[in-house]
């Protein structure tokens, strides 16, 4: 037991001293999987600072795992419950989560392609709501 504790403390100290802010993507997968065990992860992209990981899930759902100092939050984004706005930096965007305001912020990715792909996931999530509303309207 003492050996496991020493390993854990050493690993956390190394992780904190690296300084690159990189979140372990394996950890993100495991943590999100524990929070939402019925959601299959298809793809993920982390921000440059490692403060957030966006996850594309089965059925074209989207999730976010966000670092908040010493803990992480996992959020399954409901259709139509996020607003995205462009930043001056083409590698990022600003997002407002109506169901989880603590996740609001600016998100910058390694490449423009990553930012575009994640924003398309969020747009697809938003359009899913519009399709449902349109289908619910009676035909004339």
Coordinates of N, CA, C and O in Angstrom, one line a residue:
X1 N 0.8 -1.2 0.0 CA 0.0 0.0 0.0 C 0.9 1.3 0.0 O 0.6 2.2 -0.7
X2 N 1.9 1.2 0.8 CA 2.8 2.4 0.9 C 3.5 2.6 -0.5 O 3.7 3.8 -0.9
X3 N 3.8 1.5 -1.2 CA 4.5 1.7 -2.5 C 3.5 2.3 -3.5 O 3.9 3.2 -4.3
X4 N 2.2 2.0 -3.5 CA 1.3 2.6 -4.3 C 1.1 4.1 -4.0 O 1.0 4.9 -5.0
X5 N 1.1 4.4 -2.8 CA 1.0 5.8 -2.4 C 2.2 6.6 -2.9 O 2.0 7.7 -3.4
X6 N 3.4 6.0 -2.7 CA 4.6 6.7 -3.1 C 4.6 6.9 -4.7 O 5.0 8.0 -5.2
X7 N 4.1 5.9 -5.4 CA 4.1 6.0 -6.8 C 3.1 7.1 -7.3 O 3.4 7.9 -8.1
X8 N 1.9 7.1 -6.6 CA 0.9 8.1 -6.9 C 1.4 9.5 -6.7 O 1.3 10.4 -7.5
X9 N 2.0 9.7 -5.5 CA 2.6 11.1 -5.2 C 3.7 11.5 -6.1 O 3.7 12.6 -6.6
X10 N 4.6 10.6 -6.5 CA 5.6 10.9 -7.4 C 5.1 11.2 -8.8 O 5.5 12.2 -9.4
X11 N 4.1 10.5 -9.2 CA 3.5 10.7 -10.6 C 2.8 12.0 -10.6 O 2.9 12.8 -11.5
X12 N 2.0 12.4 -9.5 CA 1.4 13.7 -9.5 C 2.3 14.8 -9.4 O 2.1 15.8 -10.0
X13 N 3.4 14.7 -8.7 CA 4.5 15.7 -8.6 C 5.1 15.9 -9.9 O 5.3 17.1 -10.4
X14 N 5.4 14.9 -10.7 CA 6.0 15.0 -12.0 C 5.0 15.7 -12.9 O 5.3 16.6 -13.7
X15 N 3.7 15.3 -12.9 CA 2.7 15.9 -13.7 C 2.5 17.4 -13.5 O 2.4 18.2 -14.4
X16 N 2.6 17.8 -12.2 CA 2.5 19.2 -11.8 C 3.7 20.0 -12.2 O 3.6 21.1 -12.4
X17 N 4.9 19.3 -12.3 CA 6.1 20.1 -12.5 C 6.4 20.2 -14.0 O 7.2 20.9 -14.5
X18 N 5.7 19.4 -14.8 CA 5.9 19.4 -16.3 C 5.6 20.8 -16.8 O 6.3 21.3 -17.7
X19 N 4.5 21.5 -16.3 CA 4.3 22.8 -16.7 C 3.6 23.0 -18.1 O 3.3 24.1 -18.4
X20 N 3.4 22.0 -18.8 CA 2.8 22.2 -20.2 C 1.3 22.2 -20.1 O 0.7 22.4 -21.1
X21 N 0.7 21.8 -19.0 CA -0.7 21.9 -18.8 C -1.4 20.7 -19.6 O -2.6 20.7 -19.7
X22 N -0.7 19.8 -20.1 CA -1.2 18.7 -20.9 C -2.0 17.8 -20.0 O -1.5 17.2 -19.1
X23 N -3.3 17.6 -20.3 CA -4.1 16.6 -19.6 C -3.9 15.3 -20.2 O -3.8 15.1 -21.4
X24 N -3.7 14.3 -19.4 CA -3.6 12.9 -19.9 C -4.9 12.5 -20.5 O -5.9 12.4 -19.9
X25 N -4.8 12.2 -21.8 CA -6.1 11.9 -22.6 C -6.6 10.5 -22.1 O -7.8 10.3 -22.1
X26 N -5.8 9.6 -21.7 CA -6.2 8.3 -21.1 C -7.0 8.6 -19.9 O -8.1 7.9 -19.7
X27 N -6.6 9.5 -19.0 CA -7.3 9.9 -17.8 C -8.6 10.5 -18.2 O -9.7 10.2 -17.6
X28 N -8.7 11.3 -19.2 CA -9.9 11.9 -19.6 C -10.9 10.9 -20.1 O -12.1 10.9 -19.7
X29 N -10.5 9.9 -20.8 CA -11.4 8.8 -21.3 C -11.9 8.1 -20.1 O -13.1 7.8 -20.0
X30 N -11.0 7.7 -19.2 CA -11.5 6.9 -18.0 C -12.5 7.7 -17.1 O -13.5 7.2 -16.7
X31 N -12.1 9.0 -16.9 CA -12.9 9.8 -16.0 C -14.3 10.1 -16.6 O -15.3 10.0 -16.0
X32 N -14.3 10.4 -17.9 CA -15.6 10.6 -18.6 C -16.4 9.3 -18.7 O -17.6 9.3 -18.5
X33 N -15.7 8.2 -18.9 CA -16.4 6.9 -18.9 C -17.1 6.6 -17.6 O -18.1 5.9 -17.6
X34 N -16.4 7.0 -16.5 CA -17.0 6.7 -15.2 C -18.3 7.6 -15.0 O -19.3 7.2 -14.4
X35 N -18.2 8.8 -15.4 CA -19.3 9.8 -15.3 C -20.5 9.4 -16.2 O -21.6 9.5 -15.8
X36 N -20.2 8.9 -17.4 CA -21.2 8.6 -18.3 C -20.9 7.2 -18.9 O -20.4 7.1 -20.0
X37 N -21.2 6.1 -18.2 CA -20.8 4.8 -18.6 C -21.5 4.3 -19.8 O -21.0 3.3 -20.5
X38 N -22.6 4.8 -20.2 CA -23.4 4.4 -21.4 C -23.0 5.2 -22.6 O -23.7 5.0 -23.7
X39 N -22.1 6.0 -22.6 CA -21.7 6.8 -23.7 C -20.4 6.3 -24.3 O -19.3 6.3 -23.6
X40 N -20.4 6.0 -25.6 CA -19.2 5.5 -26.3 C -18.4 6.7 -26.9 O -19.0 7.5 -27.6
X41 N -17.2 6.8 -26.6 CA -16.3 7.9 -27.1 C -15.8 7.5 -28.5 O -15.2 6.5 -28.6
X42 N -16.1 8.4 -29.5 CA -15.6 8.1 -30.8 C -14.3 8.9 -31.1 O -13.4 8.4 -31.8
X43 N -14.2 10.1 -30.6 CA -13.0 10.9 -30.9 C -12.9 12.0 -29.8 O -13.9 12.4 -29.2
X44 N -11.7 12.5 -29.6 CA -11.5 13.6 -28.7 C -10.4 14.6 -29.1 O -9.5 14.2 -29.8
X45 N -10.6 15.8 -28.7 CA -9.6 16.9 -28.9 C -9.4 17.7 -27.6 O -10.4 18.1 -27.0
X46 N -8.1 17.9 -27.3 CA -7.9 18.7 -26.1 C -7.4 20.1 -26.5 O -6.9 20.3 -27.6
X47 N -7.6 21.1 -25.6 CA -7.1 22.4 -25.9 C -5.6 22.5 -25.7 O -5.0 21.6 -25.1
X48 N -5.0 23.5 -26.2 CA -3.6 23.7 -26.1 C -3.1 23.7 -24.7 O -2.1 23.1 -24.3
X49 N -3.8 24.4 -23.8 CA -3.4 24.5 -22.4 C -3.8 23.2 -21.6 O -3.4 23.2 -20.4
X50 N -4.5 22.3 -22.2 CA -4.9 21.1 -21.5 C -6.0 21.3 -20.5 O -6.3 20.4 -19.7
X51 N -6.6 22.4 -20.5 CA -7.7 22.7 -19.6 C -9.0 22.1 -19.9 O -9.9 22.1 -19.1
X52 N -9.2 21.6 -21.2 CA -10.5 21.1 -21.6 C -10.2 20.0 -22.6 O -9.3 20.1 -23.4
X53 N -11.1 19.0 -22.6 CA -11.1 18.0 -23.7 C -12.5 17.9 -24.2 O -13.5 17.8 -23.4
X54 N -12.7 18.0 -25.5 CA -14.0 17.9 -26.1 C -14.1 16.5 -26.6 O -13.1 16.0 -27.3
X55 N -15.2 15.8 -26.4 CA -15.4 14.4 -26.8 C -16.6 14.3 -27.8 O -17.7 14.8 -27.5
X56 N -16.3 13.6 -28.9 CA -17.4 13.2 -29.8 C -17.9 11.9 -29.4 O -17.1 10.9 -29.3
X57 N -19.2 11.7 -29.1 CA -19.7 10.5 -28.6 C -20.5 9.8 -29.7 O -20.8 10.4 -30.8
X58 N -21.0 8.6 -29.4 CA -21.8 7.9 -30.4 C -23.1 8.7 -30.5 O -23.4 9.6 -29.7
X59 N -23.8 8.5 -31.6 CA -25.1 9.2 -31.9 C -24.8 10.7 -32.1 O -25.7 11.5 -31.8
X60 N -23.6 11.0 -32.4 CA -23.2 12.4 -32.6 C -23.4 13.4 -31.5 O -23.7 14.5 -31.7
X61 N -23.4 12.8 -30.3 CA -23.5 13.7 -29.1 C -22.1 14.3 -28.8 O -21.1 13.8 -29.4
X62 N -22.0 15.3 -28.0 CA -20.8 15.9 -27.7 C -20.7 16.1 -26.1 O -21.7 16.4 -25.5
X63 N -19.5 15.9 -25.6 CA -19.2 16.1 -24.2 C -18.0 16.9 -24.0 O -17.2 17.2 -24.9
X64 N -17.8 17.4 -22.8 CA -16.6 18.2 -22.4 C -16.2 17.7 -21.1 O -17.0 17.5 -20.2
X65 N -14.9 17.6 -20.9 CA -14.2 17.4 -19.7 C -13.4 18.6 -19.4 O -12.5 19.0 -20.2
X66 N -13.6 19.3 -18.3 CA -12.9 20.5 -18.0 C -12.2 20.4 -16.7 O -12.7 19.9 -15.7
X67 N -10.9 20.9 -16.7 CA -10.1 21.0 -15.5 C -10.4 22.2 -14.7 O -10.5 23.3 -15.3
X68 N -10.7 22.1 -13.4 CA -11.0 23.2 -12.5 C -10.0 23.0 -11.3 O -10.3 22.5 -10.3
X69 N -8.8 23.5 -11.6 CA -7.7 23.5 -10.5 C -7.4 22.0 -10.2 O -6.7 21.3 -10.9
X70 N -8.0 21.5 -9.1 CA -7.6 20.2 -8.6 C -8.7 19.1 -8.9 O -8.6 18.0 -8.4
X71 N -9.7 19.5 -9.6 CA -10.7 18.5 -9.9 C -11.2 18.7 -11.4 O -10.9 19.7 -12.0
X72 N -11.9 17.7 -11.9 CA -12.4 17.7 -13.3 C -13.9 17.6 -13.3 O -14.5 16.9 -12.5
X73 N -14.5 18.3 -14.2 CA -16.0 18.1 -14.4 C -16.2 17.5 -15.8 O -15.5 17.8 -16.7
X74 N -17.2 16.6 -15.8 CA -17.6 16.0 -17.1 C -19.0 16.5 -17.4 O -19.9 16.5 -16.5
X75 N -19.3 16.9 -18.6 CA -20.6 17.4 -19.0 C -21.0 16.9 -20.3 O -20.2 17.0 -21.3
X76 N -22.2 16.3 -20.4 CA -22.8 15.9 -21.6 C -23.6 17.0 -22.2 O -24.5 17.5 -21.5
X77 N -23.2 17.6 -23.3 CA -23.9 18.8 -23.8 C -25.2 18.4 -24.5 O -25.2 17.6 -25.4
X78 N -26.3 19.0 -24.0 CA -27.6 18.7 -24.5 C -27.8 19.5 -25.8 O -27.3 20.6 -25.9
X79 N -28.5 18.9 -26.7 CA -28.7 19.6 -28.0 C -29.3 21.0 -27.8 O -30.3 21.2 -27.0
X80 N -28.8 22.0 -28.5 CA -29.3 23.4 -28.4 C -28.9 24.1 -27.1 O -29.4 25.3 -26.9
X81 N -28.0 23.6 -26.3 CA -27.7 24.2 -25.0 C -26.3 24.8 -24.9 O -25.7 24.9 -23.9
X82 N -25.7 25.1 -26.1 CA -24.4 25.7 -26.1 C -24.4 26.8 -27.2 O -25.0 26.6 -28.3
X83 N -23.7 27.9 -27.0 CA -23.5 29.0 -28.0 C -22.1 29.1 -28.2 O -21.3 29.1 -27.3
X84 N -21.7 29.2 -29.5 CA -20.3 29.3 -29.9 C -20.1 30.6 -30.7 O -20.9 30.9 -31.5
X85 N -19.0 31.3 -30.4 CA -18.7 32.5 -31.1 C -17.2 32.4 -31.5 O -16.4 31.8 -30.7
X86 N -16.8 33.0 -32.6 CA -15.4 32.9 -33.0 C -14.5 33.9 -32.2 O -15.0 34.8 -31.6
X87 N -13.3 33.5 -32.1 CA -12.2 34.4 -31.5 C -11.4 35.0 -32.6 O -11.5 34.6 -33.7
X88 N -10.6 36.0 -32.2 CA -9.7 36.5 -33.2 C -8.7 35.5 -33.6 O -8.2 35.6 -34.8
X89 N -8.4 34.5 -32.8 CA -7.4 33.4 -33.1 C -8.2 32.4 -33.9 O -9.2 31.8 -33.3
X90 N -7.8 32.1 -35.1 CA -8.6 31.1 -35.9 C -8.5 29.6 -35.3 O -9.2 28.8 -35.8
X91 N -7.6 29.4 -34.3 CA -7.5 28.1 -33.7 C -8.4 27.9 -32.5 O -8.2 27.0 -31.8
X92 N -9.4 28.8 -32.4 CA -10.2 28.7 -31.2 C -11.6 29.3 -31.3 O -11.9 29.9 -32.4
X93 N -12.3 29.2 -30.3 CA -13.7 29.8 -30.2 C -14.1 30.0 -28.8 O -13.4 29.4 -27.9
X94 N -15.1 30.7 -28.6 CA -15.6 31.0 -27.2 C -16.9 30.2 -27.2 O -17.7 30.1 -28.1
X95 N -17.2 29.5 -26.0 CA -18.4 28.7 -25.9 C -19.1 29.1 -24.6 O -18.4 29.3 -23.5
X96 N -20.4 29.2 -24.6 CA -21.2 29.4 -23.5 C -22.2 28.2 -23.3 O -23.0 27.9 -24.2
X97 N -22.0 27.5 -22.2 CA -22.8 26.3 -21.9 C -24.0 26.7 -21.0 O -23.8 27.1 -19.8
X98 N -25.2 26.7 -21.5 CA -26.3 27.2 -20.7 C -26.7 26.3 -19.5 O -27.2 26.8 -18.5
X99 N -26.3 25.0 -19.6 CA -26.6 24.1 -18.5 C -25.4 24.0 -17.5 O -25.6 23.3 -16.5
X100 N -24.3 24.5 -17.9 CA -23.1 24.3 -17.1 C -22.2 25.6 -17.2 O -21.1 25.5 -17.8
X101 N -22.6 26.7 -16.7 CA -21.9 28.0 -16.9 C -20.4 27.9 -16.4 O -19.6 28.7 -16.8
X102 N -20.1 27.0 -15.5 CA -18.7 26.9 -15.0 C -17.8 26.4 -16.1 O -16.6 26.6 -16.0
X103 N -18.3 25.9 -17.2 CA -17.5 25.4 -18.3 C -17.3 26.5 -19.4 O -16.6 26.3 -20.3
X104 N -18.0 27.6 -19.2 CA -17.9 28.7 -20.2 C -16.4 29.1 -20.4 O -15.7 29.1 -19.4
X105 N -16.1 29.6 -21.6 CA -14.7 30.1 -21.7 C -14.3 30.1 -23.2 O -15.0 29.8 -24.1
X106 N -13.0 30.5 -23.3 CA -12.4 30.5 -24.6 C -11.6 29.2 -24.8 O -10.8 28.9 -23.8
X107 N -11.7 28.6 -25.9 CA -11.0 27.3 -26.1 C -10.1 27.4 -27.4 O -10.6 27.7 -28.4
X108 N -8.8 27.2 -27.2 CA -7.8 27.3 -28.3 C -7.2 25.9 -28.5 O -6.8 25.3 -27.5
X109 N -7.2 25.5 -29.7 CA -6.7 24.1 -30.0 C -5.3 24.2 -30.8 O -4.9 25.3 -31.1
X110 N -4.7 23.1 -31.0 CA -3.4 23.1 -31.6 C -3.5 23.5 -33.1 O -2.5 24.2 -33.6
X111 N -4.5 23.2 -33.8 CA -4.7 23.6 -35.2 C -6.0 24.2 -35.5 O -7.0 23.9 -34.7
X112 N -6.1 24.9 -36.6 CA -7.4 25.4 -37.0 C -8.4 24.2 -37.3 O -9.6 24.3 -37.1
X113 N -7.8 23.2 -37.9 CA -8.7 22.0 -38.2 C -9.3 21.4 -37.0 O -10.5 21.0 -37.0
X114 N -8.6 21.3 -35.9 CA -9.1 20.8 -34.6 C -10.3 21.7 -34.1 O -11.3 21.2 -33.7
X115 N -10.0 23.0 -34.1 CA -11.1 24.0 -33.7 C -12.3 23.9 -34.6 O -13.4 23.9 -34.1
X116 N -12.1 23.8 -35.9 CA -13.2 23.7 -36.8 C -14.0 22.4 -36.6 O -15.2 22.4 -36.6
X117 N -13.3 21.3 -36.4 CA -14.0 20.0 -36.2 C -14.8 20.0 -34.9 O -16.0 19.6 -34.9
X118 N -14.3 20.5 -33.8 CA -15.0 20.6 -32.5 C -16.2 21.5 -32.7 O -17.3 21.2 -32.2
X119 N -16.0 22.6 -33.4 CA -17.1 23.6 -33.5 C -18.2 22.9 -34.4 O -19.4 23.1 -34.2
X120 N -17.8 22.1 -35.3 CA -18.8 21.3 -36.1 C -19.6 20.3 -35.3 O -20.8 20.1 -35.5
X121 N -18.9 19.7 -34.3 CA -19.6 18.8 -33.4 C -20.6 19.5 -32.6 O -21.8 19.1 -32.5
X122 N -20.3 20.7 -32.2 CA -21.2 21.5 -31.4 C -22.3 22.0 -32.3 O -23.5 22.1 -31.9
X123 N -22.0 22.4 -33.5 CA -23.1 22.8 -34.5 C -24.0 21.6 -34.8 O -25.2 21.8 -34.8
X124 N -23.5 20.4 -35.0 CA -24.3 19.3 -35.2 C -25.2 19.0 -34.0 O -26.3 18.6 -34.2
X125 N -24.7 19.2 -32.8 CA -25.4 19.1 -31.6 C -26.6 20.1 -31.6 O -27.7 19.8 -31.2
X126 N -26.3 21.3 -32.0 CA -27.3 22.3 -32.1 C -28.4 22.0 -33.1 O -29.6 22.2 -32.9
X127 N -27.9 21.6 -34.3 CA -28.9 21.3 -35.4 C -29.8 20.1 -35.0 O -30.9 20.0 -35.5
X128 N -29.3 19.2 -34.2 CA -30.1 18.1 -33.8 C -31.4 18.6 -33.2 O -32.5 18.0 -33.4
X129 N -31.3 19.7 -32.4 CA -32.5 20.2 -31.8 C -33.4 20.8 -32.8 O -34.7 20.7 -32.8
X130 N -32.9 21.6 -33.8 CA -33.7 22.2 -34.8 C -34.4 21.1 -35.7 O -35.6 21.3 -36.0
X131 N -33.8 20.0 -35.9 CA -34.4 18.9 -36.7 C -35.6 18.3 -35.9 O -36.6 18.1 -36.5
X132 N -35.4 18.2 -34.6 CA -36.5 17.6 -33.8 C -37.7 18.6 -33.7 O -38.8 18.2 -33.8
X133 N -37.4 19.9 -33.6 CA -38.4 20.9 -33.5 C -39.2 20.9 -34.9 O -40.4 21.0 -34.9
X134 N -38.5 20.8 -36.0 CA -39.1 20.9 -37.3 C -39.9 19.6 -37.5 O -41.0 19.7 -38.1
X135 N -39.5 18.5 -37.0 CA -40.2 17.2 -37.2 C -41.5 17.2 -36.3 O -42.5 16.6 -36.7
X136 N -41.5 18.0 -35.2 CA -42.6 18.1 -34.3 C -43.7 19.0 -34.9 O -44.9 18.9 -34.5
X137 N -43.4 19.9 -35.8 CA -44.4 20.8 -36.4 C -45.4 20.0 -37.3 O -44.9 19.2 -38.1
X138 N -46.7 20.3 -37.1 CA -47.6 19.6 -38.0 C -47.5 20.0 -39.5 O -47.2 21.2 -39.7
X139 N -47.7 19.1 -40.3 CA -47.7 19.4 -41.8 C -48.9 20.1 -42.2 O -50.0 19.8 -41.7
X140 N -48.8 21.1 -43.0 CA -50.0 21.9 -43.5 C -50.7 21.2 -44.6 O -50.4 20.3 -45.3

